[in-house]
PDB file of C-alpha atoms in Angstrom:
ATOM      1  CA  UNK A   1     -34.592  29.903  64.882  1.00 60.00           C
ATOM      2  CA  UNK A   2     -36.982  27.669  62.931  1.00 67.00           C
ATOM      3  CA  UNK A   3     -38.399  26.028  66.122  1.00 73.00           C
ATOM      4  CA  UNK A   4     -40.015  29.420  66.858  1.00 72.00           C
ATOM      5  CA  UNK A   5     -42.351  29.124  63.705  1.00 73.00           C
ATOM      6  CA  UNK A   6     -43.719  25.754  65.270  1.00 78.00           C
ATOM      7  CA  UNK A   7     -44.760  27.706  68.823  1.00 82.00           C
ATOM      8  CA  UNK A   8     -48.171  28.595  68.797  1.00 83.00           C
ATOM      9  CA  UNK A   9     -49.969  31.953  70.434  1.00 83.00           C
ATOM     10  CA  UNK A  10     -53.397  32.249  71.593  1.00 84.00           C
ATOM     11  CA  UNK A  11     -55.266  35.451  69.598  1.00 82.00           C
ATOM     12  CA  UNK A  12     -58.019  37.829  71.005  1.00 81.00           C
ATOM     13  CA  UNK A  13     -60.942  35.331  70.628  1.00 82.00           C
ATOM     14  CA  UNK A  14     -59.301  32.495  71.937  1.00 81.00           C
ATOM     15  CA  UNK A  15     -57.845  30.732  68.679  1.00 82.00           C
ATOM     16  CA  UNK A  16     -53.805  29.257  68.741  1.00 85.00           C
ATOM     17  CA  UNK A  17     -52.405  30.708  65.819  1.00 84.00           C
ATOM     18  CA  UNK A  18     -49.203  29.626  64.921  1.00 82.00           C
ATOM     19  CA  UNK A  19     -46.441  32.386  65.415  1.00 79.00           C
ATOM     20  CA  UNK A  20     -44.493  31.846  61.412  1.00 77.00           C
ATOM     21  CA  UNK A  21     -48.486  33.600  60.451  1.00 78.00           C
ATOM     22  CA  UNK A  22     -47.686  36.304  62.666  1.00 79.00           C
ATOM     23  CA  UNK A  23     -44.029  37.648  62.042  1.00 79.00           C
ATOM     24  CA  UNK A  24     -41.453  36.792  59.581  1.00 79.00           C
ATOM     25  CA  UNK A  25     -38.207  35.567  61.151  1.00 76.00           C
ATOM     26  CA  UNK A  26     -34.579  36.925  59.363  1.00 79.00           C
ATOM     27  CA  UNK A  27     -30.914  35.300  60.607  1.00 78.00           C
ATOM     28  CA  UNK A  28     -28.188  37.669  60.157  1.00 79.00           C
ATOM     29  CA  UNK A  29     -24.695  37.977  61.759  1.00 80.00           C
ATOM     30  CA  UNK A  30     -24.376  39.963  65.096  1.00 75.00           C
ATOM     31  CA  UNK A  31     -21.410  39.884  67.666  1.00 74.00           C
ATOM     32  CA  UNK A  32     -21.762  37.453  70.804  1.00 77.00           C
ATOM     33  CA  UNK A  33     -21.031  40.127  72.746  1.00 78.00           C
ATOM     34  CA  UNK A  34     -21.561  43.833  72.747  1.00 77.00           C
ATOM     35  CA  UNK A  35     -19.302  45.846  74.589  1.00 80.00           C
ATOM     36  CA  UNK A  36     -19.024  49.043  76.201  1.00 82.00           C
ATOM     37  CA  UNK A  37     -16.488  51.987  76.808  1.00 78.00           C
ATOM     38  CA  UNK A  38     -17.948  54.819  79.525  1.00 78.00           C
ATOM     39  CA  UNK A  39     -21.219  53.436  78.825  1.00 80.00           C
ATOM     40  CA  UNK A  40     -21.119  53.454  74.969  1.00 81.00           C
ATOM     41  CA  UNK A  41     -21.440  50.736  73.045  1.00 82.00           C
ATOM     42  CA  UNK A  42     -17.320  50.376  71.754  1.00 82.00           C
ATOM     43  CA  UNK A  43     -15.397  48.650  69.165  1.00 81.00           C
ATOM     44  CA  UNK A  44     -11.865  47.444  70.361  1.00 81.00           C
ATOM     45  CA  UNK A  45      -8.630  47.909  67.746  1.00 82.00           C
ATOM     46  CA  UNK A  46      -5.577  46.434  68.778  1.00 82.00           C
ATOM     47  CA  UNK A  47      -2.624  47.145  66.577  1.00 80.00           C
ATOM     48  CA  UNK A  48       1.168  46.473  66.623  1.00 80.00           C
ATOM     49  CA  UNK A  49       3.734  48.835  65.582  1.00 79.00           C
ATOM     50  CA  UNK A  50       5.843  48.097  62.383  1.00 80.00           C
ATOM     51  CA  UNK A  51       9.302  48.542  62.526  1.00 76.00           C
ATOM     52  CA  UNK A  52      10.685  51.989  62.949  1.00 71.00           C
ATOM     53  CA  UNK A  53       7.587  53.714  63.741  1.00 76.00           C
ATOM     54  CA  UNK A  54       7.334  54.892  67.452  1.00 74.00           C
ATOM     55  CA  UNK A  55       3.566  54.913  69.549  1.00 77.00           C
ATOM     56  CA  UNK A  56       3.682  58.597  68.668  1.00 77.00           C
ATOM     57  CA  UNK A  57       3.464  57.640  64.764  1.00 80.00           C
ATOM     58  CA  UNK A  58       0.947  54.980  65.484  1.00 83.00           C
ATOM     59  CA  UNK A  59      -1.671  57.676  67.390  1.00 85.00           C
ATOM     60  CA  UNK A  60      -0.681  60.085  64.786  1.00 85.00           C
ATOM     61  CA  UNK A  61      -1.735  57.753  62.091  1.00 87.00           C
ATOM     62  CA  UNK A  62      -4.754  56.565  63.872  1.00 86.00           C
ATOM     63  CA  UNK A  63      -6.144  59.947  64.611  1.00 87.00           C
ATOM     64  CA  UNK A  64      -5.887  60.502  60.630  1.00 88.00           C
ATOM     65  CA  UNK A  65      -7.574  57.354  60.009  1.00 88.00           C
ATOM     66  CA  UNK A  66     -10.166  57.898  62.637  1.00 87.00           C
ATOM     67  CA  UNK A  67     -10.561  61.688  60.880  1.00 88.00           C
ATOM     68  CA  UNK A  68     -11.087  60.870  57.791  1.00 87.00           C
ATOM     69  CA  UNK A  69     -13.238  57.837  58.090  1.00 87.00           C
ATOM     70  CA  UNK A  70     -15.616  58.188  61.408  1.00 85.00           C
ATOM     71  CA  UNK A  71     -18.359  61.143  61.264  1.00 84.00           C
ATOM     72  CA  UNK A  72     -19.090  63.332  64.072  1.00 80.00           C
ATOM     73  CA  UNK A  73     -21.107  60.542  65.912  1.00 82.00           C
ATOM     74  CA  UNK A  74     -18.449  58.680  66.628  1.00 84.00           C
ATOM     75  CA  UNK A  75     -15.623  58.956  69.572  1.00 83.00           C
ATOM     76  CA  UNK A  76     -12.150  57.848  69.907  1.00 85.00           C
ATOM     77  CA  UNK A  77     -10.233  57.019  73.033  1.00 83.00           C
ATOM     78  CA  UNK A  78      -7.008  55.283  74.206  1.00 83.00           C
ATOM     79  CA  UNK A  79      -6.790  52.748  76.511  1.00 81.00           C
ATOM     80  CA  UNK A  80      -3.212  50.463  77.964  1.00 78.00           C
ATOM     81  CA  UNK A  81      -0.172  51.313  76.892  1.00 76.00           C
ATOM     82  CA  UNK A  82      -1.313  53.702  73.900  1.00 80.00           C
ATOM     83  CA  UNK A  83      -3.100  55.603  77.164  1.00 79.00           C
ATOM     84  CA  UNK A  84       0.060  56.343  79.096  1.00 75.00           C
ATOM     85  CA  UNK A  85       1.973  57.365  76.123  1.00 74.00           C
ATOM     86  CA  UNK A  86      -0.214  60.513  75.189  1.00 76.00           C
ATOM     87  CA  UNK A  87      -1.240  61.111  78.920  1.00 72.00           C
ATOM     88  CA  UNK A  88       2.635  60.836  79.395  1.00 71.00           C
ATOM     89  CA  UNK A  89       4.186  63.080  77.164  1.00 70.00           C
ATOM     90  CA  UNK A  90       2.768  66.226  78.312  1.00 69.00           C
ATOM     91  CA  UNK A  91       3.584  65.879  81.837  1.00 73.00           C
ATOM     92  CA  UNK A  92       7.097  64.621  80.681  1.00 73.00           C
ATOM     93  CA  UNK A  93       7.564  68.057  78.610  1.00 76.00           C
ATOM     94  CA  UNK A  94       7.101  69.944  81.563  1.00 81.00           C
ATOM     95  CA  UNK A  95       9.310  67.514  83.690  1.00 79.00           C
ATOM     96  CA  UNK A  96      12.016  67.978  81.439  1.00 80.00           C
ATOM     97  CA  UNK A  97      11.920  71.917  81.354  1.00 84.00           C
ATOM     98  CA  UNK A  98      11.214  71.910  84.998  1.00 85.00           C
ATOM     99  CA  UNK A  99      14.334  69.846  85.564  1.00 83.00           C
ATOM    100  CA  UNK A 100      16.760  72.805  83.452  1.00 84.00           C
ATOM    101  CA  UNK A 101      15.176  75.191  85.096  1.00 88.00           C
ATOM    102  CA  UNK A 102      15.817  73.907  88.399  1.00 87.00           C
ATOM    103  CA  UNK A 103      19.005  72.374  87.659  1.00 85.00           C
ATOM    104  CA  UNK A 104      20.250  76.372  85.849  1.00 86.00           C
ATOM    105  CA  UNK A 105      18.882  77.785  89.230  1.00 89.00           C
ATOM    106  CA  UNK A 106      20.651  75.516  91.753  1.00 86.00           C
ATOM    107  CA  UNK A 107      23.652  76.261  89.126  1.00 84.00           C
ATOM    108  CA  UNK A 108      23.211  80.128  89.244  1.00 87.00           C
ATOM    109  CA  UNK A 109      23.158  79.798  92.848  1.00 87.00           C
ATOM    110  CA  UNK A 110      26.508  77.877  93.373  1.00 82.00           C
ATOM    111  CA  UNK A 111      28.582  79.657  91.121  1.00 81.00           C
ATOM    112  CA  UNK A 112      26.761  83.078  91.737  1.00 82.00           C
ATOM    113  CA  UNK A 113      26.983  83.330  88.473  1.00 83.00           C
ATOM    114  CA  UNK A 114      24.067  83.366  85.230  1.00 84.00           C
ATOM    115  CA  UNK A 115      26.719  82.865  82.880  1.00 85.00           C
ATOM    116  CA  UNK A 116      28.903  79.807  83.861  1.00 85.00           C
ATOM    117  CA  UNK A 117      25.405  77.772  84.204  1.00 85.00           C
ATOM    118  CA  UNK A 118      24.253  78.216  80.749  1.00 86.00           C
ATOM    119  CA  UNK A 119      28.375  76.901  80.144  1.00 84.00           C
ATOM    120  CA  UNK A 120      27.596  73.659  81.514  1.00 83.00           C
ATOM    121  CA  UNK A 121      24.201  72.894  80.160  1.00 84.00           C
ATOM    122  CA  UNK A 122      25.670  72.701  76.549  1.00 83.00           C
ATOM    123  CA  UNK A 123      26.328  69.600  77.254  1.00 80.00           C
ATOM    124  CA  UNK A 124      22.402  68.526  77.696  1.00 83.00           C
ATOM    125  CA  UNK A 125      21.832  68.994  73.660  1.00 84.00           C
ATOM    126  CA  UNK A 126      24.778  66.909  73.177  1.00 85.00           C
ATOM    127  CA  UNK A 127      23.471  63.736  75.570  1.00 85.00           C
ATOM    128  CA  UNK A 128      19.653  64.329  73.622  1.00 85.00           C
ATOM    129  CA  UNK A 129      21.030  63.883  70.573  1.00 87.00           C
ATOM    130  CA  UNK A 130      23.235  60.945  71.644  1.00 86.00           C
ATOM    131  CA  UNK A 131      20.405  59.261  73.105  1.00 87.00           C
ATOM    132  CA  UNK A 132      18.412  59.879  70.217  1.00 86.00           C
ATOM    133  CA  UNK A 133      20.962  58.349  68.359  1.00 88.00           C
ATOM    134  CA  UNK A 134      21.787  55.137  70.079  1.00 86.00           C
ATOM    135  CA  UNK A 135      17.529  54.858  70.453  1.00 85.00           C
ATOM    136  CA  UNK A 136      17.230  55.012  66.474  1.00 84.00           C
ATOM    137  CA  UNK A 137      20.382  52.740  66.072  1.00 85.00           C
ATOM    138  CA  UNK A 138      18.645  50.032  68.504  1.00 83.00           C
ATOM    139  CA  UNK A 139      15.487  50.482  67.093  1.00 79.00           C
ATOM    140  CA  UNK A 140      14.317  52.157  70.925  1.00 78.00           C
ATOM    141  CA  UNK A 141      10.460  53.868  70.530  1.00 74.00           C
ATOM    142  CA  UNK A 142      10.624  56.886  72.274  1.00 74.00           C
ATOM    143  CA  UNK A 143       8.208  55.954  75.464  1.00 74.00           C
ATOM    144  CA  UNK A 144       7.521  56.877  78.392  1.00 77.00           C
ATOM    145  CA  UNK A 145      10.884  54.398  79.869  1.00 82.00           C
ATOM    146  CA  UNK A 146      13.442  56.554  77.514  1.00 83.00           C
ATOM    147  CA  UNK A 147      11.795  59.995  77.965  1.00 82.00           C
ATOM    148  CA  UNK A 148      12.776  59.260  81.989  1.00 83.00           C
ATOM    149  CA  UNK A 149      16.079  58.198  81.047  1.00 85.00           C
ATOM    150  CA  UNK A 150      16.583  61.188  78.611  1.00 84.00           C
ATOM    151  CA  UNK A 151      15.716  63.126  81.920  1.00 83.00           C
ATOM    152  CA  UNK A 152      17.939  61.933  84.074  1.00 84.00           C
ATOM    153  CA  UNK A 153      20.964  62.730  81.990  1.00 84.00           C
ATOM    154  CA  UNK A 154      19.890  66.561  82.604  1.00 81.00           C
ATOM    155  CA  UNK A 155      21.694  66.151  86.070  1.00 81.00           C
ATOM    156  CA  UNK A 156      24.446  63.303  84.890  1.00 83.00           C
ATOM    157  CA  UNK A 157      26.060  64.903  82.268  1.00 83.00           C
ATOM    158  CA  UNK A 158      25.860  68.883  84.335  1.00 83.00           C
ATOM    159  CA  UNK A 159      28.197  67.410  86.901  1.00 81.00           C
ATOM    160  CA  UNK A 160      31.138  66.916  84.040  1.00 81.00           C
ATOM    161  CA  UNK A 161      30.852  70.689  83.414  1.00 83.00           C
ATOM    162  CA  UNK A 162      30.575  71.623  86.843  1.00 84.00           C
ATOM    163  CA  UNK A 163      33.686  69.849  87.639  1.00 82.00           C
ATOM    164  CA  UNK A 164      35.359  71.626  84.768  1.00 84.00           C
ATOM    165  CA  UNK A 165      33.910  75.151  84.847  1.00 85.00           C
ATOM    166  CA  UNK A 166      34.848  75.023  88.648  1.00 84.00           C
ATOM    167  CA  UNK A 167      38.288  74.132  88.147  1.00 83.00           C
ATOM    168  CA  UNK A 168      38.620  76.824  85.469  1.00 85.00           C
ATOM    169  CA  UNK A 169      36.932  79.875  87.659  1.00 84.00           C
ATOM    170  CA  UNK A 170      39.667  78.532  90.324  1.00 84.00           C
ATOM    171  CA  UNK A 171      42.369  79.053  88.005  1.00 85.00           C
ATOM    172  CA  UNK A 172      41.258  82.439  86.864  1.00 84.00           C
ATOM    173  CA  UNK A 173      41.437  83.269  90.419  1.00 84.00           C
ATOM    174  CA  UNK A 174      45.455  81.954  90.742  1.00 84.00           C
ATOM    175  CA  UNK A 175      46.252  84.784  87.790  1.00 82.00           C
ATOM    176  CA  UNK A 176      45.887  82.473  84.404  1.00 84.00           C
ATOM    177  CA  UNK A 177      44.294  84.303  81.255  1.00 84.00           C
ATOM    178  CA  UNK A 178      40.425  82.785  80.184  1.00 82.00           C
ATOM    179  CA  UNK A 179      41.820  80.148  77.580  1.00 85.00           C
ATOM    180  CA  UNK A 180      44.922  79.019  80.021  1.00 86.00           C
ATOM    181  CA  UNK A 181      42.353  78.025  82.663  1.00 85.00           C
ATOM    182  CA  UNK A 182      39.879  76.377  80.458  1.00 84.00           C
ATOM    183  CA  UNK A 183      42.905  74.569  78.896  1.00 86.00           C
ATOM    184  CA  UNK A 184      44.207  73.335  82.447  1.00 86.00           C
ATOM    185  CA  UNK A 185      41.044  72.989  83.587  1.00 83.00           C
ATOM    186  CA  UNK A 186      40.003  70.266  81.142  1.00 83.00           C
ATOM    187  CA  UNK A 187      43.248  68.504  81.082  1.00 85.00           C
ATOM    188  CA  UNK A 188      43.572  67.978  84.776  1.00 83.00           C
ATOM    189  CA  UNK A 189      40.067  67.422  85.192  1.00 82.00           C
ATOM    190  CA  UNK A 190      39.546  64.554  82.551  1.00 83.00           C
ATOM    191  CA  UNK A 191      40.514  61.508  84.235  1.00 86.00           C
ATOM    192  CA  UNK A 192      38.073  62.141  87.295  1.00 84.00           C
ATOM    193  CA  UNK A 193      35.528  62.384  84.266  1.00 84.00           C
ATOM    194  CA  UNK A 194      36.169  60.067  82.551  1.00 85.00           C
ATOM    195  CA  UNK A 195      36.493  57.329  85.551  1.00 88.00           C
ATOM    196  CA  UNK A 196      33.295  58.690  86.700  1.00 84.00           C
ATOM    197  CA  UNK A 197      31.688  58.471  83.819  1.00 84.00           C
ATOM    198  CA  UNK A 198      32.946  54.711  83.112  1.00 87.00           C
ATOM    199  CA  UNK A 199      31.597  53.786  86.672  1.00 88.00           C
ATOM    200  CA  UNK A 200      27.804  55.340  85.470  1.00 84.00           C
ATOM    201  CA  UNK A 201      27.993  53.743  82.445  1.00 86.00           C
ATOM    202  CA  UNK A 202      29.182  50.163  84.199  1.00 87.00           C
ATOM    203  CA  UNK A 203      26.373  50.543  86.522  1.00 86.00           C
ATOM    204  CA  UNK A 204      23.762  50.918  83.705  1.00 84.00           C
ATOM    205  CA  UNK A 205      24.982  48.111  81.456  1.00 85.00           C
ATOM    206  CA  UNK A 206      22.929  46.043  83.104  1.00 85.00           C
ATOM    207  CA  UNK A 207      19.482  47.736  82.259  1.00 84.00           C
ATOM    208  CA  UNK A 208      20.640  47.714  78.075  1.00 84.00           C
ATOM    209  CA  UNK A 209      20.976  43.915  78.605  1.00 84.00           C
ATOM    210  CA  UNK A 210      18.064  43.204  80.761  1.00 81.00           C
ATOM    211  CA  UNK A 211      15.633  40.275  80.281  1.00 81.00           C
ATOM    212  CA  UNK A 212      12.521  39.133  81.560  1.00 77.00           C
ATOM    213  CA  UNK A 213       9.809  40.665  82.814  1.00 76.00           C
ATOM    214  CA  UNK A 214       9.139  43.997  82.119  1.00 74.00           C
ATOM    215  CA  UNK A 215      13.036  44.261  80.471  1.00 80.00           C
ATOM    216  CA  UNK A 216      11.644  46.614  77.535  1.00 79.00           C
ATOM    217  CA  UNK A 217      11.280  49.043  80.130  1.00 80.00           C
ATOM    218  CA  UNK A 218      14.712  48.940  81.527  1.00 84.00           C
ATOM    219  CA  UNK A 219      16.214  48.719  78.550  1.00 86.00           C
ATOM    220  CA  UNK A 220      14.707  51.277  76.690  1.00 85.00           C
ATOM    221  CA  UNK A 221      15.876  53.807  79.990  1.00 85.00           C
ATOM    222  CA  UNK A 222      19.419  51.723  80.021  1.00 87.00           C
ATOM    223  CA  UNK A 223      20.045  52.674  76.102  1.00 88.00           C
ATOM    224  CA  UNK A 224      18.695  56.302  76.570  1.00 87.00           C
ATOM    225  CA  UNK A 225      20.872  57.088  79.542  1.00 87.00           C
ATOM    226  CA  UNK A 226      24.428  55.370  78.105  1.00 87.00           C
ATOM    227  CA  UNK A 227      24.060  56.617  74.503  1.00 87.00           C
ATOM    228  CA  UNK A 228      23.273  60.501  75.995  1.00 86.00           C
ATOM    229  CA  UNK A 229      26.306  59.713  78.287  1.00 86.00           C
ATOM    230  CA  UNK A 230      28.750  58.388  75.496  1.00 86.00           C
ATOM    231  CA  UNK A 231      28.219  61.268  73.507  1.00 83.00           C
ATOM    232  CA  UNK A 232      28.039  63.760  75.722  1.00 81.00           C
ATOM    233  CA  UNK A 233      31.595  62.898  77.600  1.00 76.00           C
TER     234      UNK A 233
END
């Protein structure tokens, strides 16, 4: 910056004048490179999550920060990983009660019944809350990866209570009381349960151990789908 005092500019009546007459030169700090977000000028902030906070805490927190610090000239917006969550979890929501609707309606329409559906999809609370539980045990953020696993046990954990309500309705049929068939029904049909639930859950061990690339992924679906599926058998 000092060389440009030395440089020398020719005024109106033909005289050099030296420029450090003309203008008074100031240093200060500015970034080596400016860049831009949908054509505004942007400032990047990268964070990491601490432990037992999920993406959903970290946006909440952000959008507090960014609230109570940044005036109404300013804009906020996601990018990466942060992106997919909150574009995500929307479209998941309405995944998930599209799936119990659908699966309730396919129900309705096998058994011909409205009543023995809502029977077997008890057993969806119970593989939530298992999945939530084995997530929080593991230390599992609730992403986009587990909110797919948590909907796939919608249909896993139906076909247990469709293989028990069945078995019931049959025996109500043969001339056994309500509680007789529900009794029979469960005892004769818990080993097919439970070796077809030990087969799912053998098959999925893999994704809770994964590793390499792209493992958080598969395990985050793996420990969603076999804690839902513990519980819930």
């Amino acid at each position: 910056p000092l060389d440009l005092k030395s440089i020398f500019v020719r005024s109106d009546n033909g005289d050099m004048v030296q420029l450090d007459n003309l203008v008074t030169l100031k240093e200060s700090v500015a970034p080596p490179q400016l860049y831009r977000y949908n054509r505004f000028v942007s400032a990047t902030i990268s964070t990491g999550l601490a432990k037992g906070y999920t993406i959903g805490d970290g946006l909440d927190e952000m959008d507090r920060i960014a609230k109570e610090t940044l005036d109404g000239s300013f804009r906020t917006a996601l990018t990466g990983e942060s992106k997919e969550f909150r574009e995500s979890s929307s479209s998941l929501m309405f995944a998930f009660i599209l799936a119990l609707l659908l699966i309730y309606l396919v129900l309705a329409a096998q058994f011909e019944s409205f009543k023995d559906p809502m029977v077997i999809m008890v057993t969806v609370p119970l593989a939530i809350a298992g999945a939530l539980i084995f997530m929080a045990y593991s230390g599992t953020t609730l992403n986009i990866f587990s909110q797919i696993g948590i909907i796939m046990l919608i249909g896993l954990v139906a076909k247990n209570g469709i293989l028990i309500v069945e078995f019931a309705n049959q025996r109500q049929e043969e001339g056994l009381s309500k509680a007789e068939a529900i009794l029979t029904a469960s005892v004769q049909r818990l080993r097919p349960i439970l070796m077809t639930s030990t087969s799912t859950l053998l098959g999925l061990l893999p994704l809770v151990y994964a590793s390499g690339e792209g493992a958080n992924s598969r395990i985050s679906m793996g420990i969603s789908v076999v804690g839902g599926m513990l519980v819930s058998t």
